[in-house]
Amino acid sequence: MLEHIPHWLGSALKGLRAGANKLAIVQPELGSFEVLHLASPAFANGGRLPERFTADGEGVSPPLFWTGVPEGTECLALIVEDPDAPAPQPLVHAVIWGLPVEGDLKEGAIRADGTGDAEGKDVGRNSFLGEGWLPPDPPTGHGPHNYAFQLFALGGGCEIGDNPGRSALVKAMAGHVLAAGLLTGVYSRGEEAPTGLVGETAPV
């Protein structure tokens, strides 16, 4: 959809961005926590997202894996946000919770599932109020967008209800976050984006 925005308009909006300080992982109500390792075999931390995961390709969600989950974790939750969206708040690309402590997410695993699937995870609503993965679709000329994959290890608060959005999930996680990990993928249209080594993660 946003690929139809003229390049001149995207360039004019370059200074308008939600801001990394509004990402879920830095919200004060989540408190302090340990760091876990979140990575993808498909892209490096700080590296360019392959086109197949975006609105310019197949639009499927990327594969992810994690290690270093602390003892006492009951479930994991994932929020994917774009803090560079030209909007007051980051654009939410995925909300998913009830992930197993030992496991990973396969390519294309973040998709509409109603009230859950056989694996026990449940997928909530993105910023377009749909379930599943909202493929990155940055405005042409707006510059690189950083897509923040934020994984939370929860010691409780795993019963959230059906299809919540980002705000409801953050509220439910408050006081229950034991550890969190951050992985950032970069995407832009018609502009270079940084690259890095696959498997690298950023410090929280």
GROMACS .gro file of C-alpha atoms in nm:
model
  204
    1MET     CA    1   0.000   0.000   0.000
    2LEU     CA    2   0.267   0.252   0.102
    3GLU     CA    3   0.473   0.174  -0.207
    4HIS     CA    4   0.232   0.405  -0.394
    5ILE     CA    5   0.333   0.709  -0.186
    6PRO     CA    6   0.539   0.940  -0.412
    7HIS     CA    7   0.912   0.951  -0.340
    8TRP     CA    8   0.896   1.327  -0.278
    9LEU     CA    9   0.631   1.280  -0.010
   10GLY     CA   10   0.825   1.004   0.162
   11SER     CA   11   1.134   1.225   0.163
   12ALA     CA   12   0.934   1.514   0.307
   13LEU     CA   13   0.822   1.289   0.594
   14LYS     CA   14   1.173   1.168   0.684
   15GLY     CA   15   1.179   1.371   1.004
   16LEU     CA   16   0.846   1.227   1.120
   17ARG     CA   17   0.905   0.902   1.310
   18ALA     CA   18   0.741   0.747   1.615
   19GLY     CA   19   1.073   0.696   1.798
   20ALA     CA   20   1.254   0.402   1.958
   21ASN     CA   21   1.165   0.533   2.304
   22LYS     CA   22   0.808   0.415   2.238
   23LEU     CA   23   0.897   0.050   2.174
   24ALA     CA   24   0.739  -0.201   2.410
   25ILE     CA   25   1.074  -0.326   2.541
   26VAL     CA   26   1.166   0.011   2.697
   27GLN     CA   27   0.834   0.085   2.864
   28PRO     CA   28   0.887   0.146   3.238
   29GLU     CA   29   0.590  -0.064   3.350
   30LEU     CA   30   0.775  -0.377   3.236
   31GLY     CA   31   1.048  -0.314   3.496
   32SER     CA   32   1.403  -0.449   3.481
   33PHE     CA   33   1.490  -0.790   3.343
   34GLU     CA   34   1.766  -1.020   3.223
   35VAL     CA   35   1.874  -1.045   2.859
   36LEU     CA   36   1.801  -1.345   2.640
   37HIS     CA   37   1.935  -1.421   2.292
   38LEU     CA   38   1.701  -1.370   1.995
   39ALA     CA   39   1.825  -1.428   1.639
   40SER     CA   40   1.721  -1.534   1.291
   41PRO     CA   41   1.891  -1.762   1.038
   42ALA     CA   42   1.751  -1.534   0.765
   43PHE     CA   43   1.901  -1.195   0.856
   44ALA     CA   44   2.159  -1.037   1.084
   45ASN     CA   45   2.089  -0.806   1.373
   46GLY     CA   46   2.101  -0.462   1.213
   47GLY     CA   47   2.103  -0.624   0.869
   48ARG     CA   48   1.860  -0.592   0.582
   49LEU     CA   49   1.540  -0.795   0.592
   50PRO     CA   50   1.515  -1.023   0.288
   51GLU     CA   51   1.247  -0.900   0.050
   52ARG     CA   52   1.037  -1.217   0.085
   53PHE     CA   53   0.937  -1.109   0.438
   54THR     CA   54   0.809  -0.770   0.318
   55ALA     CA   55   0.521  -0.629   0.113
   56ASP     CA   56   0.757  -0.636  -0.187
   57GLY     CA   57   0.787  -1.015  -0.169
   58GLU     CA   58   0.585  -1.309  -0.040
   59GLY     CA   59   0.503  -1.120   0.279
   60VAL     CA   60   0.561  -1.414   0.515
   61SER     CA   61   0.704  -1.380   0.866
   62PRO     CA   62   1.075  -1.460   0.914
   63PRO     CA   63   1.211  -1.755   1.112
   64LEU     CA   64   1.335  -1.684   1.466
   65PHE     CA   65   1.511  -1.879   1.741
   66TRP     CA   66   1.606  -1.802   2.099
   67THR     CA   67   1.833  -1.920   2.381
   68GLY     CA   68   1.906  -1.811   2.737
   69VAL     CA   69   1.549  -1.827   2.865
   70PRO     CA   70   1.567  -1.808   3.249
   71GLU     CA   71   1.428  -2.062   3.492
   72GLY     CA   72   1.076  -1.985   3.604
   73THR     CA   73   0.961  -1.881   3.258
   74GLU     CA   74   0.606  -1.997   3.188
   75CYS     CA   75   0.572  -1.870   2.832
   76LEU     CA   76   0.717  -1.629   2.578
   77ALA     CA   77   0.559  -1.335   2.397
   78LEU     CA   78   0.675  -1.158   2.082
   79ILE     CA   79   0.599  -0.803   1.966
   80VAL     CA   80   0.733  -0.669   1.637
   81GLU     CA   81   0.722  -0.291   1.590
   82ASP     CA   82   0.846  -0.026   1.349
   83PRO     CA   83   0.958   0.283   1.547
   84ASP     CA   84   1.040   0.465   1.223
   85ALA     CA   85   0.680   0.473   1.102
   86PRO     CA   86   0.562   0.831   1.027
   87ALA     CA   87   0.302   0.813   1.304
   88PRO     CA   88   0.263   0.905   1.673
   89GLN     CA   89   0.323   0.542   1.781
   90PRO     CA   90   0.533   0.258   1.636
   91LEU     CA   91   0.352   0.049   1.377
   92VAL     CA   92   0.279  -0.300   1.518
   93HIS     CA   93   0.363  -0.578   1.273
   94ALA     CA   94   0.299  -0.879   1.497
   95VAL     CA   95   0.172  -0.978   1.841
   96ILE     CA   96   0.208  -1.339   1.950
   97TRP     CA   97   0.219  -1.504   2.293
   98GLY     CA   98   0.207  -1.844   2.458
   99LEU     CA   99   0.525  -1.945   2.276
  100PRO     CA  100   0.706  -2.246   2.426
  101VAL     CA  101   1.016  -2.190   2.636
  102GLU     CA  102   1.210  -2.440   2.427
  103GLY     CA  103   1.146  -2.380   2.061
  104ASP     CA  104   1.151  -2.144   1.768
  105LEU     CA  105   0.929  -1.990   1.503
  106LYS     CA  106   0.945  -2.128   1.152
  107GLU     CA  107   0.918  -1.908   0.844
  108GLY     CA  108   0.555  -1.811   0.790
  109ALA     CA  109   0.448  -1.920   1.140
  110ILE     CA  110   0.298  -1.583   1.236
  111ARG     CA  111  -0.040  -1.601   1.067
  112ALA     CA  112  -0.407  -1.562   1.155
  113ASP     CA  113  -0.515  -1.843   1.388
  114GLY     CA  114  -0.846  -1.737   1.542
  115THR     CA  115  -0.821  -1.835   1.908
  116GLY     CA  116  -0.500  -2.033   1.892
  117ASP     CA  117  -0.353  -2.338   1.720
  118ALA     CA  118  -0.239  -2.685   1.812
  119GLU     CA  119   0.104  -2.560   1.917
  120GLY     CA  120  -0.050  -2.355   2.197
  121LYS     CA  121   0.059  -2.012   2.073
  122ASP     CA  122  -0.190  -1.742   1.990
  123VAL     CA  123  -0.163  -1.452   1.747
  124GLY     CA  124  -0.305  -1.110   1.826
  125ARG     CA  125  -0.385  -0.800   1.622
  126ASN     CA  126  -0.140  -0.581   1.434
  127SER     CA  127  -0.182  -0.208   1.370
  128PHE     CA  128  -0.418  -0.278   1.079
  129LEU     CA  129  -0.640  -0.472   1.326
  130GLY     CA  130  -0.575  -0.798   1.147
  131GLU     CA  131  -0.430  -1.116   1.294
  132GLY     CA  132  -0.089  -1.233   1.187
  133TRP     CA  133   0.215  -1.083   1.021
  134LEU     CA  134   0.188  -0.732   0.874
  135PRO     CA  135   0.465  -0.726   0.611
  136PRO     CA  136   0.703  -0.427   0.625
  137ASP     CA  137   0.586  -0.164   0.377
  138PRO     CA  138   0.786   0.157   0.436
  139PRO     CA  139   0.709   0.468   0.229
  140THR     CA  140   0.936   0.516  -0.071
  141GLY     CA  141   1.194   0.784   0.005
  142HIS     CA  142   1.137   0.777   0.382
  143GLY     CA  143   1.472   0.613   0.449
  144PRO     CA  144   1.561   0.290   0.632
  145HIS     CA  145   1.309   0.154   0.882
  146ASN     CA  146   1.421  -0.055   1.181
  147TYR     CA  147   1.189  -0.346   1.257
  148ALA     CA  148   1.225  -0.439   1.625
  149PHE     CA  149   1.157  -0.803   1.711
  150GLN     CA  150   1.109  -0.805   2.091
  151LEU     CA  151   1.085  -1.138   2.273
  152PHE     CA  152   0.973  -1.149   2.638
  153ALA     CA  153   1.012  -1.437   2.885
  154LEU     CA  154   0.720  -1.425   3.124
  155GLY     CA  155   0.695  -1.574   3.472
  156GLY     CA  156   0.317  -1.524   3.463
  157GLY     CA  157   0.051  -1.326   3.283
  158CYS     CA  158   0.024  -1.585   3.006
  159GLU     CA  159  -0.357  -1.594   3.008
  160ILE     CA  160  -0.438  -1.283   2.809
  161GLY     CA  161  -0.760  -1.357   2.624
  162ASP     CA  162  -0.839  -1.382   2.256
  163ASN     CA  163  -0.670  -1.164   1.995
  164PRO     CA  164  -0.535  -0.874   2.202
  165GLY     CA  165  -0.342  -0.587   2.050
  166ARG     CA  166  -0.004  -0.456   2.157
  167SER     CA  167  -0.134  -0.234   2.441
  168ALA     CA  168  -0.332  -0.517   2.601
  169LEU     CA  169  -0.032  -0.750   2.584
  170VAL     CA  170   0.206  -0.493   2.739
  171LYS     CA  171  -0.045  -0.434   3.019
  172ALA     CA  172  -0.074  -0.809   3.084
  173MET     CA  173   0.307  -0.850   3.087
  174ALA     CA  174   0.367  -0.577   3.346
  175GLY     CA  175   0.530  -0.727   3.654
  176HIS     CA  176   0.591  -1.064   3.484
  177VAL     CA  177   0.890  -1.004   3.252
  178LEU     CA  178   1.193  -1.211   3.358
  179ALA     CA  179   1.405  -1.155   3.048
  180ALA     CA  180   1.381  -0.999   2.703
  181GLY     CA  181   1.571  -1.005   2.375
  182LEU     CA  182   1.586  -0.762   2.084
  183LEU     CA  183   1.662  -0.834   1.718
  184THR     CA  184   1.644  -0.558   1.457
  185GLY     CA  185   1.596  -0.601   1.083
  186VAL     CA  186   1.621  -0.305   0.844
  187TYR     CA  187   1.425  -0.241   0.528
  188SER     CA  188   1.381   0.052   0.289
  189ARG     CA  189   1.272   0.117  -0.066
  190GLY     CA  190   1.527   0.237  -0.318
  191GLU     CA  191   1.793   0.309  -0.056
  192GLU     CA  192   2.084   0.118   0.094
  193ALA     CA  193   2.041  -0.040   0.436
  194PRO     CA  194   2.313  -0.159   0.677
  195THR     CA  195   2.419  -0.521   0.686
  196GLY     CA  196   2.563  -0.739   0.959
  197LEU     CA  197   2.646  -1.096   1.056
  198VAL     CA  198   2.358  -1.343   1.076
  199GLY     CA  199   2.288  -1.444   1.435
  200GLU     CA  200   2.407  -1.121   1.596
  201THR     CA  201   2.172  -0.967   1.851
  202ALA     CA  202   2.159  -0.623   2.001
  203PRO     CA  203   2.197  -0.556   2.375
  204VAL     CA  204   1.881  -0.455   2.557
   0.00000   0.00000   0.00000
